JSON list of C-alpha atoms in Angstrom, two decimals:
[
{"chain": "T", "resi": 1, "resn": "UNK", "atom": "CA", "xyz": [2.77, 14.64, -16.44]},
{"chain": "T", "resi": 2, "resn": "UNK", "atom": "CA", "xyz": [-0.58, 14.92, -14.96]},
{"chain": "T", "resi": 3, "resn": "UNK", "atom": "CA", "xyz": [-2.16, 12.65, -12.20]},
{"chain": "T", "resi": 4, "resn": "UNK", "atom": "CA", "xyz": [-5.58, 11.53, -12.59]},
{"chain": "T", "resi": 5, "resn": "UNK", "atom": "CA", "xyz": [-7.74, 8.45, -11.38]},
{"chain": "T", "resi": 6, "resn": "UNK", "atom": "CA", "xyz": [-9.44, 6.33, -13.80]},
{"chain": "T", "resi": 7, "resn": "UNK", "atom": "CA", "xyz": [-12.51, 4.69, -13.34]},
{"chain": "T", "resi": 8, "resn": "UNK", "atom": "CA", "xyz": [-13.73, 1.49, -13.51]},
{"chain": "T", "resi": 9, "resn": "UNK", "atom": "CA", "xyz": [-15.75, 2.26, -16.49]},
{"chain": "T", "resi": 10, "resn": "UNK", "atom": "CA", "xyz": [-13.06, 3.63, -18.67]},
{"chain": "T", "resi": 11, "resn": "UNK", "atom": "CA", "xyz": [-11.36, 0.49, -17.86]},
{"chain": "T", "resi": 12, "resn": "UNK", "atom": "CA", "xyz": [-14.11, -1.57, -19.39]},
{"chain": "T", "resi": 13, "resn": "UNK", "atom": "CA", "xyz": [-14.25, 0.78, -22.35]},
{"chain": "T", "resi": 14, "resn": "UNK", "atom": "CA", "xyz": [-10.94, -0.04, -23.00]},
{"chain": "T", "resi": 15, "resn": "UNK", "atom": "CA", "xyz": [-11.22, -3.62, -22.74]},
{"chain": "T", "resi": 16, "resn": "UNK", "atom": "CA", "xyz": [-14.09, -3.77, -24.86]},
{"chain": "T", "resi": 17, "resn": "UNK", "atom": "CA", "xyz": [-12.53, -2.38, -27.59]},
{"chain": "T", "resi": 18, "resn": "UNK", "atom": "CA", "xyz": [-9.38, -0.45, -29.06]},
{"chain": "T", "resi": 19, "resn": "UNK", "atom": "CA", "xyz": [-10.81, 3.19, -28.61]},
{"chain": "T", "resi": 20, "resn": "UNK", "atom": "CA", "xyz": [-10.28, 6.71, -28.11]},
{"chain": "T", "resi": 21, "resn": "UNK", "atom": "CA", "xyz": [-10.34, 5.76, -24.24]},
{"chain": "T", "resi": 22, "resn": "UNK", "atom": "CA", "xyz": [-7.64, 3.10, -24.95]},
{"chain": "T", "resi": 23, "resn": "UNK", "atom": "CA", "xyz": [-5.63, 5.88, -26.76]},
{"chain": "T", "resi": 24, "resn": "UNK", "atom": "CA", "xyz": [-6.02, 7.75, -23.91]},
{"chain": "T", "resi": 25, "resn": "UNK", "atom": "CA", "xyz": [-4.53, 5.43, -21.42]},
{"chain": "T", "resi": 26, "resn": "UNK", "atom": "CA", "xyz": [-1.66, 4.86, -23.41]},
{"chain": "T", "resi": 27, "resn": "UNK", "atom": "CA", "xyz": [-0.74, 8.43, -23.50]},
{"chain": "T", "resi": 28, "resn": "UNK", "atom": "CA", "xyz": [2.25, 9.49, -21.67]},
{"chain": "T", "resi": 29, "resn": "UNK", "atom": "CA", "xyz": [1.17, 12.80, -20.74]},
{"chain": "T", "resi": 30, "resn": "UNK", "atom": "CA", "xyz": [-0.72, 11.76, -18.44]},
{"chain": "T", "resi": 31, "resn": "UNK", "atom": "CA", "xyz": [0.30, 9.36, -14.77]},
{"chain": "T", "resi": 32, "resn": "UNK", "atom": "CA", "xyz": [-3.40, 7.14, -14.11]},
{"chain": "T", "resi": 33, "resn": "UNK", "atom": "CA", "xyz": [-4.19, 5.80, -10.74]},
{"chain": "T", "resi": 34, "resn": "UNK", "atom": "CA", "xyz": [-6.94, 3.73, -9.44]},
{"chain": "T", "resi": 35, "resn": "UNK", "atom": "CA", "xyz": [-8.04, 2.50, -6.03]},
{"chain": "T", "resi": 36, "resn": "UNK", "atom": "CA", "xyz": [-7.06, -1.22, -5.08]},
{"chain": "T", "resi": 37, "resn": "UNK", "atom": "CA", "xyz": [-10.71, -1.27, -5.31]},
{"chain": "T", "resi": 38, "resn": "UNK", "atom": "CA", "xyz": [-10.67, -1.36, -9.09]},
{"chain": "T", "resi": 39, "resn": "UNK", "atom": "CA", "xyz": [-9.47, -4.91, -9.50]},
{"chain": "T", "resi": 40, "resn": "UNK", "atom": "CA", "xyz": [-12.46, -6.13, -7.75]},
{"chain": "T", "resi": 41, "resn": "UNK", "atom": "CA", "xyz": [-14.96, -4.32, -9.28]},
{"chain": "T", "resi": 42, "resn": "UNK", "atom": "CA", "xyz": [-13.94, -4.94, -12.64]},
{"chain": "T", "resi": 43, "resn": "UNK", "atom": "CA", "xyz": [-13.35, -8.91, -11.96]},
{"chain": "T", "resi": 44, "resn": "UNK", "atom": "CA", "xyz": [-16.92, -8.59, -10.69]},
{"chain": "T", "resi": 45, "resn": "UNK", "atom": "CA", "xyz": [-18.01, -8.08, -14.29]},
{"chain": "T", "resi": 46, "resn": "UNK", "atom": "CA", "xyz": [-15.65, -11.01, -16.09]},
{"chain": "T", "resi": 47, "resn": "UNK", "atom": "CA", "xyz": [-17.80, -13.24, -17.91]},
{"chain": "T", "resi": 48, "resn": "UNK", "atom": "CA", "xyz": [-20.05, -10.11, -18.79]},
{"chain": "T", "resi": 49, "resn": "UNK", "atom": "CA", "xyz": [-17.25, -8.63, -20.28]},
{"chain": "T", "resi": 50, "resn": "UNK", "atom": "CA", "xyz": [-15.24, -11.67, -21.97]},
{"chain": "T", "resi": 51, "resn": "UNK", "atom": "CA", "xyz": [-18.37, -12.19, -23.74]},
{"chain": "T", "resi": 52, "resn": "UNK", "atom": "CA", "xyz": [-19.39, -8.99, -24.81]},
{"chain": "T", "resi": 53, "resn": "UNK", "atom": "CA", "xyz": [-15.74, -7.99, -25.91]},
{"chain": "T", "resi": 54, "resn": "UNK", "atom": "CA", "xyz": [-15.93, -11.67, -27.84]},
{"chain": "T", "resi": 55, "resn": "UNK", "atom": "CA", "xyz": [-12.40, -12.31, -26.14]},
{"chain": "T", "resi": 56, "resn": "UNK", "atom": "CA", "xyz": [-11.22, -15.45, -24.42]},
{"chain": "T", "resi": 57, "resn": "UNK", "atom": "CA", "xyz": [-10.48, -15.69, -20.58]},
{"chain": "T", "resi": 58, "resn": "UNK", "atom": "CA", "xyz": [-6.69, -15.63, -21.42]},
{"chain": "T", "resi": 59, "resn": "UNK", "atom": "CA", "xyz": [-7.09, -12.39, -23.58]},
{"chain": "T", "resi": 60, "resn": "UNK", "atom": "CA", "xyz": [-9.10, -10.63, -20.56]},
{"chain": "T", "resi": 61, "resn": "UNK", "atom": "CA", "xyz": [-6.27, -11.93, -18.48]},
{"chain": "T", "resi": 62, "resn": "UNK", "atom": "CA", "xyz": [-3.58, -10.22, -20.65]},
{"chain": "T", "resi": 63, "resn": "UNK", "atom": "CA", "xyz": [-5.17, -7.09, -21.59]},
{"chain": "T", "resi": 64, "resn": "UNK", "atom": "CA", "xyz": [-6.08, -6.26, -18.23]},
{"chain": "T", "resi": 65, "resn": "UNK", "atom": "CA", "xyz": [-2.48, -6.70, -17.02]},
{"chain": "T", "resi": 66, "resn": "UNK", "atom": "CA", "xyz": [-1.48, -4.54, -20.06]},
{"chain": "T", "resi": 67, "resn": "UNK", "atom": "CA", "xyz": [-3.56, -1.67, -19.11]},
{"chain": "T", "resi": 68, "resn": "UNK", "atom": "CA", "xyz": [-2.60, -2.18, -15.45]},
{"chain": "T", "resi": 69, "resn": "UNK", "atom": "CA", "xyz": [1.10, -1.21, -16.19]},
{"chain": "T", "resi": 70, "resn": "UNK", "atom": "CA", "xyz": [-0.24, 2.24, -16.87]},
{"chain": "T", "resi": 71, "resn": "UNK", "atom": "CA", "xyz": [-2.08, 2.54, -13.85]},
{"chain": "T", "resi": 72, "resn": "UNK", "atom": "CA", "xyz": [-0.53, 2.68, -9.95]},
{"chain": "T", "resi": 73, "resn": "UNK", "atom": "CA", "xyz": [-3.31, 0.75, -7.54]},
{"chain": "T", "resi": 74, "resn": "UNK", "atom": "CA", "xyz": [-3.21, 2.96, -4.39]},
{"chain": "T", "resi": 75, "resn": "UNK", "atom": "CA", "xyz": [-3.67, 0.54, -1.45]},
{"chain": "T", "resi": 76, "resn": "UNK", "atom": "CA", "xyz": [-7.05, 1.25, 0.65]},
{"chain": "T", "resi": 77, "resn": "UNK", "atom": "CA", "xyz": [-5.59, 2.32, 3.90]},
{"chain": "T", "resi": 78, "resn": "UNK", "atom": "CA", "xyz": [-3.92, 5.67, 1.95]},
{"chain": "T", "resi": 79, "resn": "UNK", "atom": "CA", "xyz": [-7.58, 6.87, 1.11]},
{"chain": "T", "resi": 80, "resn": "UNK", "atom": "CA", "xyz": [-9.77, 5.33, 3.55]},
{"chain": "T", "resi": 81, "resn": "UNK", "atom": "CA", "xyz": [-9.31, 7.99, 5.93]},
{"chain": "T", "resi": 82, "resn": "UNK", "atom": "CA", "xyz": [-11.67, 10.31, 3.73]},
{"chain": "T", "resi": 83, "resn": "UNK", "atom": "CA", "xyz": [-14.05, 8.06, 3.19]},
{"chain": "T", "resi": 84, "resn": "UNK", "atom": "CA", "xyz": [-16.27, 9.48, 6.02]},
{"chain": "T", "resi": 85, "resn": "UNK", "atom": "CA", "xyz": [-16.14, 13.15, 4.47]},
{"chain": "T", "resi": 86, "resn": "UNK", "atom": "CA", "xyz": [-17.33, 12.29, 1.17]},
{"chain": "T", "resi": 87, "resn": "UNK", "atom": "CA", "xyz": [-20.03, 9.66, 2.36]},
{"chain": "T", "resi": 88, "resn": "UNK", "atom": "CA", "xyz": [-22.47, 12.73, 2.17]},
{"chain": "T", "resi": 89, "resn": "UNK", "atom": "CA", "xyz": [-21.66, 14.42, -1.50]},
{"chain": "T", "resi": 90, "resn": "UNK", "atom": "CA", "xyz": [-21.37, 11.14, -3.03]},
{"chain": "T", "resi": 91, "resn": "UNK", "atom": "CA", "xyz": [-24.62, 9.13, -3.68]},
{"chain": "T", "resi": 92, "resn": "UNK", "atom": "CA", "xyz": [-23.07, 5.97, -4.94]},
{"chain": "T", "resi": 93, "resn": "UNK", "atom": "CA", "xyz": [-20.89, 3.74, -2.45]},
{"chain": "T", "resi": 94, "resn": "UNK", "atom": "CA", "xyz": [-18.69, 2.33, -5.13]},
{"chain": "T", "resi": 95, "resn": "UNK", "atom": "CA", "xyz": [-18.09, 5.34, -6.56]},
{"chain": "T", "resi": 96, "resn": "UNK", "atom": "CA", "xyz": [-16.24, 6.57, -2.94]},
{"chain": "T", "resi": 97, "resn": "UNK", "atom": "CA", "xyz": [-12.83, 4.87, -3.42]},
{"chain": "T", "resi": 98, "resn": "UNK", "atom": "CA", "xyz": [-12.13, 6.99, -6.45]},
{"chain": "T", "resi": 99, "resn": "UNK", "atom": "CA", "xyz": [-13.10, 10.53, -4.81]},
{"chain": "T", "resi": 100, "resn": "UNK", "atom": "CA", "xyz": [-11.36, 8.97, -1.25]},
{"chain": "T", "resi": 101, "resn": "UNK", "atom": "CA", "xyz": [-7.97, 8.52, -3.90]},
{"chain": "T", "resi": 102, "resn": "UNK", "atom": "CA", "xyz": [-8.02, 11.58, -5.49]},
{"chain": "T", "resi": 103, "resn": "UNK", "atom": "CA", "xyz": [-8.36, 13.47, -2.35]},
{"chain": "T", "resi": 104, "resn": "UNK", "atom": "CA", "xyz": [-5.51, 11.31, -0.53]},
{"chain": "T", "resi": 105, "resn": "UNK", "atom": "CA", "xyz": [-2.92, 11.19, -3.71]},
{"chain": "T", "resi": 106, "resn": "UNK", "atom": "CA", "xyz": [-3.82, 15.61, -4.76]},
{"chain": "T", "resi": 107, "resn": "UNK", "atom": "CA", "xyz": [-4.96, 14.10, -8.14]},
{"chain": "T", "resi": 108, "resn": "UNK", "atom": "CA", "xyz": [-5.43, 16.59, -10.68]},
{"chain": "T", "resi": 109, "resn": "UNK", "atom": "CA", "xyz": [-8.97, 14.62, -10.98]},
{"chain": "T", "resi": 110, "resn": "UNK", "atom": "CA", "xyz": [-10.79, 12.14, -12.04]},
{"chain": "T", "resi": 111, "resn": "UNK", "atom": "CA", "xyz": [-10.98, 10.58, -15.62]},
{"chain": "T", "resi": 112, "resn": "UNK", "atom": "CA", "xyz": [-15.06, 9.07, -15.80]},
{"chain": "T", "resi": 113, "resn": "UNK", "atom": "CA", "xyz": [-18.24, 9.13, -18.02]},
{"chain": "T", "resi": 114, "resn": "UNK", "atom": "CA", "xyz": [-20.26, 8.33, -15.21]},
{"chain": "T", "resi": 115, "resn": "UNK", "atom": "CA", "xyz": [-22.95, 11.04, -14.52]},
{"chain": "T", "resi": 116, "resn": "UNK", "atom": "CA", "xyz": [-23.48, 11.03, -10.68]},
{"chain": "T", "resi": 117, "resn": "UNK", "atom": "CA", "xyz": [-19.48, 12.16, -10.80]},
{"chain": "T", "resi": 118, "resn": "UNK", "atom": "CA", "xyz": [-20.16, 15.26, -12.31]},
{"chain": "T", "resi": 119, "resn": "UNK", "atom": "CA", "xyz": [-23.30, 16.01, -9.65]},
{"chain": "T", "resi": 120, "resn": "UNK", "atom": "CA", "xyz": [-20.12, 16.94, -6.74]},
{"chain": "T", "resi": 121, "resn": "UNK", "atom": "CA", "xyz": [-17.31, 19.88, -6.47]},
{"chain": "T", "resi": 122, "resn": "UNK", "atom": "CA", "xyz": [-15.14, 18.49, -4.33]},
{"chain": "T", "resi": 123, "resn": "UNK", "atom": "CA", "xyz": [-13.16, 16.64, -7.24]},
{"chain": "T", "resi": 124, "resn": "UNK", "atom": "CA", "xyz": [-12.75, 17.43, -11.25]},
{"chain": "T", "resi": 125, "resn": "UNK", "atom": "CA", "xyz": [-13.44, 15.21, -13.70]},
{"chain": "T", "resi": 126, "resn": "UNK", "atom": "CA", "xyz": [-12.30, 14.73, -16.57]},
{"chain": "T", "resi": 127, "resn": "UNK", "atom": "CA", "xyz": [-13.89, 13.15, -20.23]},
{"chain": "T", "resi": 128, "resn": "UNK", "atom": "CA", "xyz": [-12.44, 12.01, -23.22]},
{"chain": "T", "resi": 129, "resn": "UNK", "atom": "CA", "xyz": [-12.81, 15.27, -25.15]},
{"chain": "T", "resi": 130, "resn": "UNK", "atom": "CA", "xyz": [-11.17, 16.93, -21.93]},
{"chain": "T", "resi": 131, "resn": "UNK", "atom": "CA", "xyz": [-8.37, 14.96, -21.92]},
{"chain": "T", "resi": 132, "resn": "UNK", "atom": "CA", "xyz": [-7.80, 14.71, -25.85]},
{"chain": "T", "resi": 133, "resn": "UNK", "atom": "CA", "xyz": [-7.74, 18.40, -25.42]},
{"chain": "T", "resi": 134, "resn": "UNK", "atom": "CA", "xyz": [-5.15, 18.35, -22.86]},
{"chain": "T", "resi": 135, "resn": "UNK", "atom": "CA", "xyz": [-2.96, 15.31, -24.47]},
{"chain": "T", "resi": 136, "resn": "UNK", "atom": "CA", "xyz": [-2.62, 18.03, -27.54]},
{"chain": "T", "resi": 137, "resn": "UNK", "atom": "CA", "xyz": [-2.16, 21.64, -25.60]}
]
């Protein structure tokens, strides 16, 4: 199967409703990882998203931890040591962690909708439509 990160984003997507992008996840063909740094940034935007999913705090809870047993948290010390090298291509601070982990784990790339990801060539990334594609080949 193939490793890729997910992003915080395609998280949210998920949560916010039974998708494509929760499809995706599910799919066995492929092995998602995230920074530790996900949790955080994704409890960040709770009550944002509890409301605009129309879920309760318990559903959040247990959706999240769902979708969390198809994704391995890499701790921060295995990909803070590139941190430094990517501070330069990489505009946005929070978007580091992800690059820093696909570096550190040889990630086949990363899976995000977010456009400053696709302005870099250190690291691939990945869409929907790319990965649909690849869940079928």
């Amino acid at each position: 199967s193939m490793k890729v990160v997910i992003d915080s984003n395609r998280v949210i997507a998920s949560l916010l409703k039974d998708s494509t992008t929760r499809e995706i996840l599910y799919n066995r063909r492929f092995d998602f990882i995230a920074p530790e740094f996900i949790k955080v940034e994704i409890q960040k935007y709770k009550k944002d998203l509890i409301s605009k999913a129309g879920i309760t705090e318990e559903e959040f809870a247990s959706l999240l931890s769902l979708f969390f047993e198809r994704i391995t948290l890499i701790p921060n010390e295995e990909y803070s040591g590139y941190f430094n090298e990517l501070t330069t291509d990489i505009s946005d601070p929070k978007d580091v962690p992800y690059f820093a982990c696909s570096l550190a784990t040889k990630s086949e790339g990363i899976w995000s909708h977010d456009p400053h990801f696709q302005k870099q060539s250190k690291v691939k990334i990945f869409t929907n439509i790319d990965l649909l594609r690849l869940a079928k080949s």
